[in-house]
PDB file of N, CA and C in Angstrom:
ATOM      1  N   MET A  29     149.843-133.811 -36.944  1.00  0.00           N
ATOM      2  CA  MET A  29     148.917-132.889 -36.212  1.00  0.00           C
ATOM      3  C   MET A  29     148.080-132.149 -37.573  1.00  0.00           C
ATOM      4  N   PHE A  30     146.825-131.974 -37.241  1.00  0.00           N
ATOM      5  CA  PHE A  30     145.851-131.240 -38.199  1.00  0.00           C
ATOM      6  C   PHE A  30     144.755-130.861 -37.125  1.00  0.00           C
ATOM      7  N   CYS A  31     144.339-129.608 -37.235  1.00  0.00           N
ATOM      8  CA  CYS A  31     143.368-128.765 -36.431  1.00  0.00           C
ATOM      9  C   CYS A  31     141.939-129.096 -37.379  1.00  0.00           C
ATOM     10  N   PHE A  32     141.191-129.193 -36.525  1.00  0.00           N
ATOM     11  CA  PHE A  32     140.050-129.555 -36.921  1.00  0.00           C
ATOM     12  C   PHE A  32     138.996-128.728 -36.720  1.00  0.00           C
ATOM     13  N   ARG A  33     139.587-127.373 -36.764  1.00  0.00           N
ATOM     14  CA  ARG A  33     138.512-126.012 -36.799  1.00  0.00           C
ATOM     15  C   ARG A  33     139.208-125.179 -37.983  1.00  0.00           C
ATOM     16  N   CYS A  34     140.074-125.064 -38.383  1.00  0.00           N
ATOM     17  CA  CYS A  34     140.580-124.387 -39.727  1.00  0.00           C
ATOM     18  C   CYS A  34     140.930-125.421 -40.848  1.00  0.00           C
ATOM     19  N   GLY A  35     140.854-126.779 -40.402  1.00  0.00           N
ATOM     20  CA  GLY A  35     141.636-127.744 -41.533  1.00  0.00           C
ATOM     21  C   GLY A  35     142.871-127.727 -42.004  1.00  0.00           C
ATOM     22  N   GLU A  36     143.922-127.026 -41.309  1.00  0.00           N
ATOM     23  CA  GLU A  36     145.082-126.902 -41.495  1.00  0.00           C
ATOM     24  C   GLU A  36     146.126-127.842 -41.013  1.00  0.00           C
ATOM     25  N   PRO A  37     147.072-128.013 -41.337  1.00  0.00           N
ATOM     26  CA  PRO A  37     148.037-128.995 -40.534  1.00  0.00           C
ATOM     27  C   PRO A  37     149.093-128.192 -39.423  1.00  0.00           C
ATOM     28  N   GLY A  38     149.539-129.012 -38.618  1.00  0.00           N
ATOM     29  CA  GLY A  38     150.987-128.280 -38.085  1.00  0.00           C
ATOM     30  C   GLY A  38     150.262-127.766 -36.471  1.00  0.00           C
ATOM     31  N   HIS A  39     149.021-127.664 -36.119  1.00  0.00           N
ATOM     32  CA  HIS A  39     148.587-127.709 -35.155  1.00  0.00           C
ATOM     33  C   HIS A  39     147.029-128.519 -34.964  1.00  0.00           C
ATOM     34  N   VAL A  40     146.460-128.188 -33.286  1.00  0.00           N
ATOM     35  CA  VAL A  40     145.376-128.606 -32.928  1.00  0.00           C
ATOM     36  C   VAL A  40     144.389-127.475 -32.847  1.00  0.00           C
ATOM     37  N   VAL A  41     143.247-127.705 -32.412  1.00  0.00           N
ATOM     38  CA  VAL A  41     142.061-126.892 -32.096  1.00  0.00           C
ATOM     39  C   VAL A  41     142.782-125.924 -31.191  1.00  0.00           C
ATOM     40  N   LYS A  42     142.727-126.494 -29.694  1.00  0.00           N
ATOM     41  CA  LYS A  42     143.184-125.393 -29.283  1.00  0.00           C
ATOM     42  C   LYS A  42     144.310-124.284 -28.859  1.00  0.00           C
ATOM     43  N   ASP A  43     145.336-124.487 -30.188  1.00  0.00           N
ATOM     44  CA  ASP A  43     145.817-123.828 -30.471  1.00  0.00           C
ATOM     45  C   ASP A  43     145.991-122.806 -31.712  1.00  0.00           C
ATOM     46  N   CYS A  44     144.771-122.861 -32.357  1.00  0.00           N
ATOM     47  CA  CYS A  44     144.251-122.474 -33.169  1.00  0.00           C
ATOM     48  C   CYS A  44     143.989-120.964 -33.329  1.00  0.00           C
ATOM     49  N   ASP A  45     144.405-120.029 -34.201  1.00  0.00           N
ATOM     50  CA  ASP A  45     144.249-118.899 -34.462  1.00  0.00           C
ATOM     51  C   ASP A  45     142.580-118.220 -34.271  1.00  0.00           C
ATOM     52  N   ARG A  46     142.115-119.258 -35.089  1.00  0.00           N
ATOM     53  CA  ARG A  46     140.620-118.926 -35.463  1.00  0.00           C
ATOM     54  C   ARG A  46     139.895-118.894 -34.499  1.00  0.00           C
ATOM     55  N   THR A  47     138.826-118.046 -34.254  1.00  0.00           N
ATOM     56  CA  THR A  47     137.457-118.117 -33.472  1.00  0.00           C
ATOM     57  C   THR A  47     136.502-118.967 -34.027  1.00  0.00           C
ATOM     58  N   GLU A  48     136.353-119.276 -35.142  1.00  0.00           N
ATOM     59  CA  GLU A  48     134.971-120.058 -35.481  1.00  0.00           C
ATOM     60  C   GLU A  48     135.730-121.289 -36.622  1.00  0.00           C
ATOM     61  N   ASP A  49     134.539-121.855 -36.773  1.00  0.00           N
ATOM     62  CA  ASP A  49     135.166-123.271 -37.786  1.00  0.00           C
ATOM     63  C   ASP A  49     135.326-122.843 -38.982  1.00  0.00           C
ATOM     64  N   ALA A  50     136.295-123.734 -39.734  1.00  0.00           N
ATOM     65  CA  ALA A  50     136.361-123.232 -41.332  1.00  0.00           C
ATOM     66  C   ALA A  50     136.130-124.321 -41.904  1.00  0.00           C
ATOM     67  N   CYS A  51     135.573-124.338 -43.655  1.00  0.00           N
ATOM     68  CA  CYS A  51     135.277-125.347 -44.075  1.00  0.00           C
ATOM     69  C   CYS A  51     136.299-126.189 -44.376  1.00  0.00           C
ATOM     70  N   TYR A  52     136.304-127.316 -44.744  1.00  0.00           N
ATOM     71  CA  TYR A  52     137.357-128.232 -44.593  1.00  0.00           C
ATOM     72  C   TYR A  52     138.076-127.938 -45.888  1.00  0.00           C
ATOM     73  N   ASN A  53     136.983-127.995 -46.878  1.00  0.00           N
ATOM     74  CA  ASN A  53     137.751-128.318 -48.275  1.00  0.00           C
ATOM     75  C   ASN A  53     138.287-126.489 -48.872  1.00  0.00           C
ATOM     76  N   CYS A  54     138.064-125.556 -48.306  1.00  0.00           N
ATOM     77  CA  CYS A  54     138.155-123.982 -48.719  1.00  0.00           C
ATOM     78  C   CYS A  54     139.215-123.373 -47.832  1.00  0.00           C
ATOM     79  N   GLY A  55     138.811-123.385 -46.158  1.00  0.00           N
ATOM     80  CA  GLY A  55     139.397-122.815 -45.299  1.00  0.00           C
ATOM     81  C   GLY A  55     138.846-121.460 -45.258  1.00  0.00           C
ATOM     82  N   VAL A  56     137.488-121.283 -45.484  1.00  0.00           N
ATOM     83  CA  VAL A  56     136.840-120.133 -45.144  1.00  0.00           C
ATOM     84  C   VAL A  56     135.881-120.479 -44.029  1.00  0.00           C
ATOM     85  N   GLY A  57     135.815-119.615 -43.571  1.00  0.00           N
ATOM     86  CA  GLY A  57     134.377-119.612 -42.548  1.00  0.00           C
ATOM     87  C   GLY A  57     132.992-119.290 -42.845  1.00  0.00           C
ATOM     88  N   GLY A  58     131.794-119.222 -42.384  1.00  0.00           N
ATOM     89  CA  GLY A  58     131.094-119.291 -42.668  1.00  0.00           C
ATOM     90  C   GLY A  58     130.085-120.345 -43.595  1.00  0.00           C
ATOM     91  N   HIS A  59     130.716-121.458 -43.776  1.00  0.00           N
ATOM     92  CA  HIS A  59     129.896-122.557 -44.274  1.00  0.00           C
ATOM     93  C   HIS A  59     130.815-124.095 -43.598  1.00  0.00           C
ATOM     94  N   ILE A  60     130.136-125.204 -44.287  1.00  0.00           N
ATOM     95  CA  ILE A  60     130.933-126.177 -43.953  1.00  0.00           C
ATOM     96  C   ILE A  60     130.965-127.290 -45.203  1.00  0.00           C
ATOM     97  N   SER A  61     131.934-127.830 -45.308  1.00  0.00           N
ATOM     98  CA  SER A  61     132.734-128.542 -46.762  1.00  0.00           C
ATOM     99  C   SER A  61     131.723-129.103 -47.627  1.00  0.00           C
ATOM    100  N   ARG A  62     129.838-129.632 -46.977  1.00  0.00           N
ATOM    101  CA  ARG A  62     129.441-130.510 -47.932  1.00  0.00           C
ATOM    102  C   ARG A  62     128.667-129.238 -48.619  1.00  0.00           C
ATOM    103  N   ASP A  63     128.548-127.741 -48.077  1.00  0.00           N
ATOM    104  CA  ASP A  63     127.979-126.782 -48.821  1.00  0.00           C
ATOM    105  C   ASP A  63     128.796-125.668 -49.725  1.00  0.00           C
ATOM    106  N   CYS A  64     130.180-126.267 -49.725  1.00  0.00           N
ATOM    107  CA  CYS A  64     131.209-125.082 -50.400  1.00  0.00           C
ATOM    108  C   CYS A  64     130.997-125.296 -51.830  1.00  0.00           C
ATOM    109  N   SER A  65     130.942-124.083 -52.866  1.00  0.00           N
ATOM    110  CA  SER A  65     131.095-124.133 -54.020  1.00  0.00           C
ATOM    111  C   SER A  65     132.386-124.335 -54.649  1.00  0.00           C
ATOM    112  N   GLU A  66     133.088-124.308 -54.319  1.00  0.00           N
ATOM    113  CA  GLU A  66     134.780-124.758 -54.620  1.00  0.00           C
ATOM    114  C   GLU A  66     134.725-126.050 -54.862  1.00  0.00           C
ATOM    115  N   PRO A  67     135.288-126.557 -56.040  1.00  0.00           N
ATOM    116  CA  PRO A  67     135.665-128.035 -56.036  1.00  0.00           C
ATOM    117  C   PRO A  67     136.166-128.539 -55.336  1.00  0.00           C
ATOM    118  N   LYS A  68     135.665-129.982 -55.091  1.00  0.00           N
ATOM    119  CA  LYS A  68     136.020-130.880 -53.886  1.00  0.00           C
ATOM    120  C   LYS A  68     137.782-130.938 -53.712  1.00  0.00           C
ATOM    121  N   LYS A  69     138.566-131.052 -52.712  1.00  0.00           N
ATOM    122  CA  LYS A  69     139.881-131.392 -52.500  1.00  0.00           C
ATOM    123  C   LYS A  69     139.807-132.705 -51.831  1.00  0.00           C
ATOM    124  N   GLU A  70     140.705-133.462 -52.642  1.00  0.00           N
ATOM    125  CA  GLU A  70     140.937-134.616 -51.908  1.00  0.00           C
ATOM    126  C   GLU A  70     141.777-134.809 -50.591  1.00  0.00           C
ATOM    127  N   ARG A  71     141.312-135.065 -49.238  1.00  0.00           N
ATOM    128  CA  ARG A  71     141.758-135.005 -47.941  1.00  0.00           C
ATOM    129  C   ARG A  71     142.431-136.220 -47.948  1.00  0.00           C
ATOM    130  N   LYS A  72     143.496-136.346 -47.179  1.00  0.00           N
ATOM    131  CA  LYS A  72     144.034-137.675 -46.536  1.00  0.00           C
ATOM    132  C   LYS A  72     143.225-137.827 -45.225  1.00  0.00           C
ATOM    133  N   HIS A  73     142.688-138.982 -44.895  1.00  0.00           N
ATOM    134  CA  HIS A  73     142.278-139.105 -43.722  1.00  0.00           C
ATOM    135  C   HIS A  73     143.152-138.774 -42.250  1.00  0.00           C
ATOM    136  N   VAL A  74     142.466-138.522 -41.195  1.00  0.00           N
ATOM    137  CA  VAL A  74     142.986-137.744 -39.980  1.00  0.00           C
ATOM    138  C   VAL A  74     142.522-138.499 -39.243  1.00  0.00           C
ATOM    139  N   CYS A  75     143.495-139.028 -38.173  1.00  0.00           N
ATOM    140  CA  CYS A  75     143.122-139.765 -36.988  1.00  0.00           C
ATOM    141  C   CYS A  75     143.056-138.996 -35.658  1.00  0.00           C
ATOM    142  N   TYR A  76     141.582-139.367 -35.425  1.00  0.00           N
ATOM    143  CA  TYR A  76     140.907-138.424 -34.218  1.00  0.00           C
ATOM    144  C   TYR A  76     141.742-139.013 -32.919  1.00  0.00           C
ATOM    145  N   THR A  77     142.492-140.234 -33.027  1.00  0.00           N
ATOM    146  CA  THR A  77     143.121-140.538 -31.992  1.00  0.00           C
ATOM    147  C   THR A  77     144.290-139.423 -31.465  1.00  0.00           C
ATOM    148  N   CYS A  78     145.269-139.445 -32.610  1.00  0.00           N
ATOM    149  CA  CYS A  78     146.618-139.006 -32.728  1.00  0.00           C
ATOM    150  C   CYS A  78     146.709-137.433 -33.606  1.00  0.00           C
ATOM    151  N   GLY A  79     145.831-137.474 -34.204  1.00  0.00           N
ATOM    152  CA  GLY A  79     145.624-135.975 -35.168  1.00  0.00           C
ATOM    153  C   GLY A  79     146.688-136.054 -36.155  1.00  0.00           C
ATOM    154  N   MET A  80     147.083-137.487 -36.471  1.00  0.00           N
ATOM    155  CA  MET A  80     148.006-137.378 -37.789  1.00  0.00           C
ATOM    156  C   MET A  80     147.306-137.970 -38.898  1.00  0.00           C
ATOM    157  N   ALA A  81     147.800-137.489 -40.318  1.00  0.00           N
ATOM    158  CA  ALA A  81     146.998-137.475 -41.039  1.00  0.00           C
ATOM    159  C   ALA A  81     147.435-139.219 -41.690  1.00  0.00           C
ATOM    160  N   GLY A  82     146.886-139.458 -42.807  1.00  0.00           N
ATOM    161  CA  GLY A  82     147.154-140.976 -43.133  1.00  0.00           C
ATOM    162  C   GLY A  82     146.434-142.094 -42.947  1.00  0.00           C
ATOM    163  N   HIS A  83     145.905-142.208 -41.706  1.00  0.00           N
ATOM    164  CA  HIS A  83     145.068-143.097 -40.942  1.00  0.00           C
ATOM    165  C   HIS A  83     144.334-142.891 -40.556  1.00  0.00           C
ATOM    166  N   MET A  84     143.270-143.603 -39.948  1.00  0.00           N
ATOM    167  CA  MET A  84     141.884-143.039 -39.159  1.00  0.00           C
ATOM    168  C   MET A  84     141.968-143.436 -37.889  1.00  0.00           C
ATOM    169  N   ALA A  85     141.341-143.305 -36.364  1.00  0.00           N
ATOM    170  CA  ALA A  85     141.496-143.586 -35.508  1.00  0.00           C
ATOM    171  C   ALA A  85     141.382-145.348 -34.949  1.00  0.00           C
ATOM    172  N   ARG A  86     140.879-145.906 -35.808  1.00  0.00           N
ATOM    173  CA  ARG A  86     140.337-147.283 -35.758  1.00  0.00           C
ATOM    174  C   ARG A  86     141.706-148.310 -35.894  1.00  0.00           C
ATOM    175  N   GLU A  87     142.985-147.791 -36.938  1.00  0.00           N
ATOM    176  CA  GLU A  87     144.186-148.058 -37.428  1.00  0.00           C
ATOM    177  C   GLU A  87     145.082-147.377 -36.680  1.00  0.00           C
ATOM    178  N   CYS A  88     145.202-146.811 -35.854  1.00  0.00           N
ATOM    179  CA  CYS A  88     145.981-145.895 -34.722  1.00  0.00           C
ATOM    180  C   CYS A  88     146.682-146.757 -33.841  1.00  0.00           C
ATOM    181  N   ASP A  89     148.025-146.647 -34.195  1.00  0.00           N
ATOM    182  CA  ASP A  89     149.087-147.611 -33.266  1.00  0.00           C
ATOM    183  C   ASP A  89     149.494-147.048 -31.926  1.00  0.00           C
ATOM    184  N   GLN A  90     149.416-145.562 -32.006  1.00  0.00           N
ATOM    185  CA  GLN A  90     149.485-144.797 -30.838  1.00  0.00           C
ATOM    186  C   GLN A  90     148.002-144.604 -30.026  1.00  0.00           C
ATOM    187  N   ALA A  91     148.220-145.025 -28.634  1.00  0.00           N
ATOM    188  CA  ALA A  91     147.470-145.112 -27.863  1.00  0.00           C
ATOM    189  C   ALA A  91     147.278-143.657 -27.283  1.00  0.00           C
ATOM    190  N   ASN A  92     148.597-142.898 -27.120  1.00  0.00           N
ATOM    191  CA  ASN A  92     148.783-141.845 -26.481  1.00  0.00           C
ATOM    192  C   ASN A  92     148.012-141.104 -25.443  1.00  0.00           C
ATOM    193  N   GLY A  93     147.455-141.466 -24.664  1.00  0.00           N
ATOM    194  CA  GLY A  93     146.659-140.915 -23.735  1.00  0.00           C
ATOM    195  C   GLY A  93     145.090-141.237 -24.078  1.00  0.00           C
ATOM    196  N   ALA A  94     144.643-141.919 -25.157  1.00  0.00           N
ATOM    197  CA  ALA A  94     143.619-142.095 -25.612  1.00  0.00           C
ATOM    198  C   ALA A  94     142.877-142.962 -24.790  1.00  0.00           C
ATOM    199  N   ALA A  95     141.399-142.770 -24.155  1.00  0.00           N
ATOM    200  CA  ALA A  95     140.869-143.764 -23.066  1.00  0.00           C
ATOM    201  C   ALA A  95     139.385-143.918 -23.950  1.00  0.00           C
ATOM    202  N   CYS A  96     138.682-144.794 -23.003  1.00  0.00           N
ATOM    203  CA  CYS A  96     137.436-145.197 -23.312  1.00  0.00           C
ATOM    204  C   CYS A  96     136.528-144.390 -22.958  1.00  0.00           C
ATOM    205  N   TYR A  97     135.675-143.738 -23.915  1.00  0.00           N
ATOM    206  CA  TYR A  97     134.776-142.425 -23.442  1.00  0.00           C
ATOM    207  C   TYR A  97     133.947-142.569 -22.652  1.00  0.00           C
ATOM    208  N   ILE A  98     133.358-144.126 -22.379  1.00  0.00           N
ATOM    209  CA  ILE A  98     132.486-144.628 -21.193  1.00  0.00           C
ATOM    210  C   ILE A  98     133.105-144.801 -19.568  1.00  0.00           C
ATOM    211  N   CYS A  99     134.159-145.191 -19.848  1.00  0.00           N
ATOM    212  CA  CYS A  99     134.736-145.508 -18.640  1.00  0.00           C
ATOM    213  C   CYS A  99     135.860-145.044 -17.986  1.00  0.00           C
ATOM    214  N   GLY A 100     136.516-144.284 -19.142  1.00  0.00           N
ATOM    215  CA  GLY A 100     137.806-143.446 -18.872  1.00  0.00           C
ATOM    216  C   GLY A 100     139.419-144.360 -18.692  1.00  0.00           C
ATOM    217  N   LYS A 101     138.945-145.991 -19.026  1.00  0.00           N
ATOM    218  CA  LYS A 101     140.232-146.741 -18.906  1.00  0.00           C
ATOM    219  C   LYS A 101     140.955-146.742 -20.046  1.00  0.00           C
ATOM    220  N   GLY A 102     142.476-146.845 -20.071  1.00  0.00           N
ATOM    221  CA  GLY A 102     143.081-146.575 -21.570  1.00  0.00           C
ATOM    222  C   GLY A 102     143.348-148.235 -21.982  1.00  0.00           C
ATOM    223  N   ASP A 103     142.945-148.931 -21.660  1.00  0.00           N
ATOM    224  CA  ASP A 103     142.934-150.381 -22.053  1.00  0.00           C
ATOM    225  C   ASP A 103     142.217-151.081 -23.225  1.00  0.00           C
ATOM    226  N   HIS A 104     141.093-150.203 -23.465  1.00  0.00           N
ATOM    227  CA  HIS A 104     140.182-150.423 -24.722  1.00  0.00           C
ATOM    228  C   HIS A 104     139.574-149.462 -24.868  1.00  0.00           C
ATOM    229  N   ARG A 105     138.544-149.095 -26.335  1.00  0.00           N
ATOM    230  CA  ARG A 105     137.858-148.696 -26.720  1.00  0.00           C
ATOM    231  C   ARG A 105     136.331-148.549 -26.393  1.00  0.00           C
ATOM    232  N   ALA A 106     135.564-147.548 -26.471  1.00  0.00           N
ATOM    233  CA  ALA A 106     134.273-147.508 -26.155  1.00  0.00           C
ATOM    234  C   ALA A 106     133.397-148.639 -26.567  1.00  0.00           C
ATOM    235  N   ARG A 107     133.553-149.036 -28.234  1.00  0.00           N
ATOM    236  CA  ARG A 107     132.753-150.015 -28.354  1.00  0.00           C
ATOM    237  C   ARG A 107     133.320-151.567 -27.865  1.00  0.00           C
ATOM    238  N   GLU A 108     134.447-151.409 -27.215  1.00  0.00           N
ATOM    239  CA  GLU A 108     134.797-152.953 -26.625  1.00  0.00           C
ATOM    240  C   GLU A 108     134.362-152.748 -24.800  1.00  0.00           C
ATOM    241  N   CYS A 109     133.872-151.686 -24.413  1.00  0.00           N
ATOM    242  CA  CYS A 109     133.731-151.454 -22.802  1.00  0.00           C
ATOM    243  C   CYS A 109     132.707-152.515 -22.379  1.00  0.00           C
ATOM    244  N   GLN A 110     132.822-153.032 -21.272  1.00  0.00           N
ATOM    245  CA  GLN A 110     132.058-154.235 -20.419  1.00  0.00           C
ATOM    246  C   GLN A 110     130.747-153.275 -19.989  1.00  0.00           C
ATOM    247  N   HIS A 111     131.074-151.984 -19.945  1.00  0.00           N
ATOM    248  CA  HIS A 111     130.333-150.814 -18.701  1.00  0.00           C
ATOM    249  C   HIS A 111     129.189-150.033 -20.091  1.00  0.00           C
ATOM    250  N   ALA A 112     129.370-150.460 -21.123  1.00  0.00           N
ATOM    251  CA  ALA A 112     128.519-149.966 -22.493  1.00  0.00           C
ATOM    252  C   ALA A 112     126.768-149.708 -22.021  1.00  0.00           C
ATOM    253  N   ASN A 113     126.428-150.767 -21.788  1.00  0.00           N
ATOM    254  CA  ASN A 113     124.816-150.489 -21.340  1.00  0.00           C
ATOM    255  C   ASN A 113     124.606-150.311 -19.906  1.00  0.00           C
ATOM    256  N   GLU A 114     125.425-149.981 -19.195  1.00  0.00           N
ATOM    257  CA  GLU A 114     125.063-149.721 -17.719  1.00  0.00           C
ATOM    258  C   GLU A 114     124.764-148.202 -17.528  1.00  0.00           C
ATOM    259  N   GLN A 115     123.945-148.164 -16.440  1.00  0.00           N
ATOM    260  CA  GLN A 115     123.766-146.899 -16.104  1.00  0.00           C
ATOM    261  C   GLN A 115     125.139-146.322 -15.257  1.00  0.00           C
ATOM    262  N   LYS A 116     125.083-144.820 -15.173  1.00  0.00           N
ATOM    263  CA  LYS A 116     126.658-144.183 -14.398  1.00  0.00           C
ATOM    264  C   LYS A 116     126.184-143.333 -13.776  1.00  0.00           C
ATOM    265  N   CYS A 117     126.681-143.118 -12.311  1.00  0.00           N
ATOM    266  CA  CYS A 117     126.226-142.304 -11.646  1.00  0.00           C
ATOM    267  C   CYS A 117     127.151-140.925 -11.459  1.00  0.00           C
ATOM    268  N   TYR A 118     126.959-139.663 -11.652  1.00  0.00           N
ATOM    269  CA  TYR A 118     127.495-138.343 -11.725  1.00  0.00           C
ATOM    270  C   TYR A 118     128.160-138.099 -10.719  1.00  0.00           C
ATOM    271  N   SER A 119     127.765-138.661  -9.544  1.00  0.00           N
ATOM    272  CA  SER A 119     128.378-138.186  -8.254  1.00  0.00           C
ATOM    273  C   SER A 119     129.440-138.946  -7.751  1.00  0.00           C
ATOM    274  N   CYS A 120     129.374-140.300  -7.731  1.00  0.00           N
ATOM    275  CA  CYS A 120     130.465-140.978  -7.478  1.00  0.00           C
ATOM    276  C   CYS A 120     131.276-142.011  -8.351  1.00  0.00           C
ATOM    277  N   GLY A 121     130.762-142.037  -9.631  1.00  0.00           N
ATOM    278  CA  GLY A 121     131.539-142.035 -11.111  1.00  0.00           C
ATOM    279  C   GLY A 121     131.066-143.334 -11.254  1.00  0.00           C
ATOM    280  N   ASN A 122     130.887-144.446 -10.221  1.00  0.00           N
ATOM    281  CA  ASN A 122     130.403-145.945 -10.354  1.00  0.00           C
ATOM    282  C   ASN A 122     129.296-146.388 -11.335  1.00  0.00           C
ATOM    283  N   PHE A 123     129.329-147.514 -11.769  1.00  0.00           N
ATOM    284  CA  PHE A 123     128.111-147.954 -12.983  1.00  0.00           C
ATOM    285  C   PHE A 123     127.704-148.888 -11.650  1.00  0.00           C
ATOM    286  N   GLY A 124     125.999-148.559 -12.555  1.00  0.00           N
ATOM    287  CA  GLY A 124     125.045-149.534 -12.048  1.00  0.00           C
ATOM    288  C   GLY A 124     123.904-149.193 -11.560  1.00  0.00           C
ATOM    289  N   HIS A 125     123.893-147.731 -11.275  1.00  0.00           N
ATOM    290  CA  HIS A 125     122.884-146.583 -10.889  1.00  0.00           C
ATOM    291  C   HIS A 125     123.098-145.321 -11.398  1.00  0.00           C
ATOM    292  N   ILE A 126     121.906-144.495 -11.128  1.00  0.00           N
ATOM    293  CA  ILE A 126     122.192-143.008 -11.263  1.00  0.00           C
ATOM    294  C   ILE A 126     122.395-142.160  -9.843  1.00  0.00           C
ATOM    295  N   GLN A 127     122.815-141.101  -9.836  1.00  0.00           N
ATOM    296  CA  GLN A 127     122.742-140.121  -8.746  1.00  0.00           C
ATOM    297  C   GLN A 127     121.665-140.412  -7.866  1.00  0.00           C
ATOM    298  N   LYS A 128     119.991-140.448  -8.139  1.00  0.00           N
ATOM    299  CA  LYS A 128     118.974-140.524  -7.459  1.00  0.00           C
ATOM    300  C   LYS A 128     119.188-141.676  -6.551  1.00  0.00           C
ATOM    301  N   GLY A 129     119.986-142.870  -6.788  1.00  0.00           N
ATOM    302  CA  GLY A 129     119.885-144.195  -6.258  1.00  0.00           C
ATOM    303  C   GLY A 129     121.278-144.213  -5.190  1.00  0.00           C
ATOM    304  N   CYS A 130     122.167-143.049  -5.838  1.00  0.00           N
ATOM    305  CA  CYS A 130     123.484-143.079  -4.881  1.00  0.00           C
ATOM    306  C   CYS A 130     123.703-143.475  -3.564  1.00  0.00           C
ATOM    307  N   GLU A 131     124.100-143.989  -2.997  1.00  0.00           N
ATOM    308  CA  GLU A 131     124.266-144.374  -1.328  1.00  0.00           C
ATOM    309  C   GLU A 131     125.255-143.434  -0.793  1.00  0.00           C
ATOM    310  N   LYS A 132     126.384-143.037  -1.758  1.00  0.00           N
ATOM    311  CA  LYS A 132     127.160-142.025  -0.884  1.00  0.00           C
ATOM    312  C   LYS A 132     126.756-140.590  -1.080  1.00  0.00           C
ATOM    313  N   VAL A 133     125.547-140.135  -1.881  1.00  0.00           N
ATOM    314  CA  VAL A 133     124.889-139.059  -1.873  1.00  0.00           C
ATOM    315  C   VAL A 133     123.830-138.817  -0.921  1.00  0.00           C
ATOM    316  N   LYS A 134     123.315-140.040  -0.544  1.00  0.00           N
ATOM    317  CA  LYS A 134     122.260-140.022   0.434  1.00  0.00           C
ATOM    318  C   LYS A 134     122.614-139.350   2.128  1.00  0.00           C
ATOM    319  N   CYS A 135     123.834-140.017   2.252  1.00  0.00           N
ATOM    320  CA  CYS A 135     124.273-139.780   3.766  1.00  0.00           C
ATOM    321  C   CYS A 135     124.909-137.965   3.689  1.00  0.00           C
ATOM    322  N   TYR A 136     124.804-137.357   2.502  1.00  0.00           N
ATOM    323  CA  TYR A 136     124.713-136.103   2.650  1.00  0.00           C
ATOM    324  C   TYR A 136     123.386-134.905   2.510  1.00  0.00           C
ATOM    325  N   ARG A 137     122.149-135.706   2.508  1.00  0.00           N
ATOM    326  CA  ARG A 137     121.194-134.978   2.417  1.00  0.00           C
ATOM    327  C   ARG A 137     120.648-134.843   3.880  1.00  0.00           C
TER     328      ARG A 137
END
């Protein structure tokens, strides 16, 4: 586990005591790592899927609830989604139209 707010291992953002983001390099708030005046520390890659250090999301073996950001299904990632170039209706959640053209919304108008 790794916190993307403070840069410390052992917890995730929702459990972090800090209220502001901290520099990933030195751990101090008020700036980001590319603007840090401290010598750059070598960091291990951290997976955005499982939060563990040592690998990146594309190499992660754990799906642990990770789902496609486009359609929400857990059997593929967004770059492989068949709905990637389709419009999505925010009223009914279906693909192929937007709210303005939604048949389900028309019956409530």
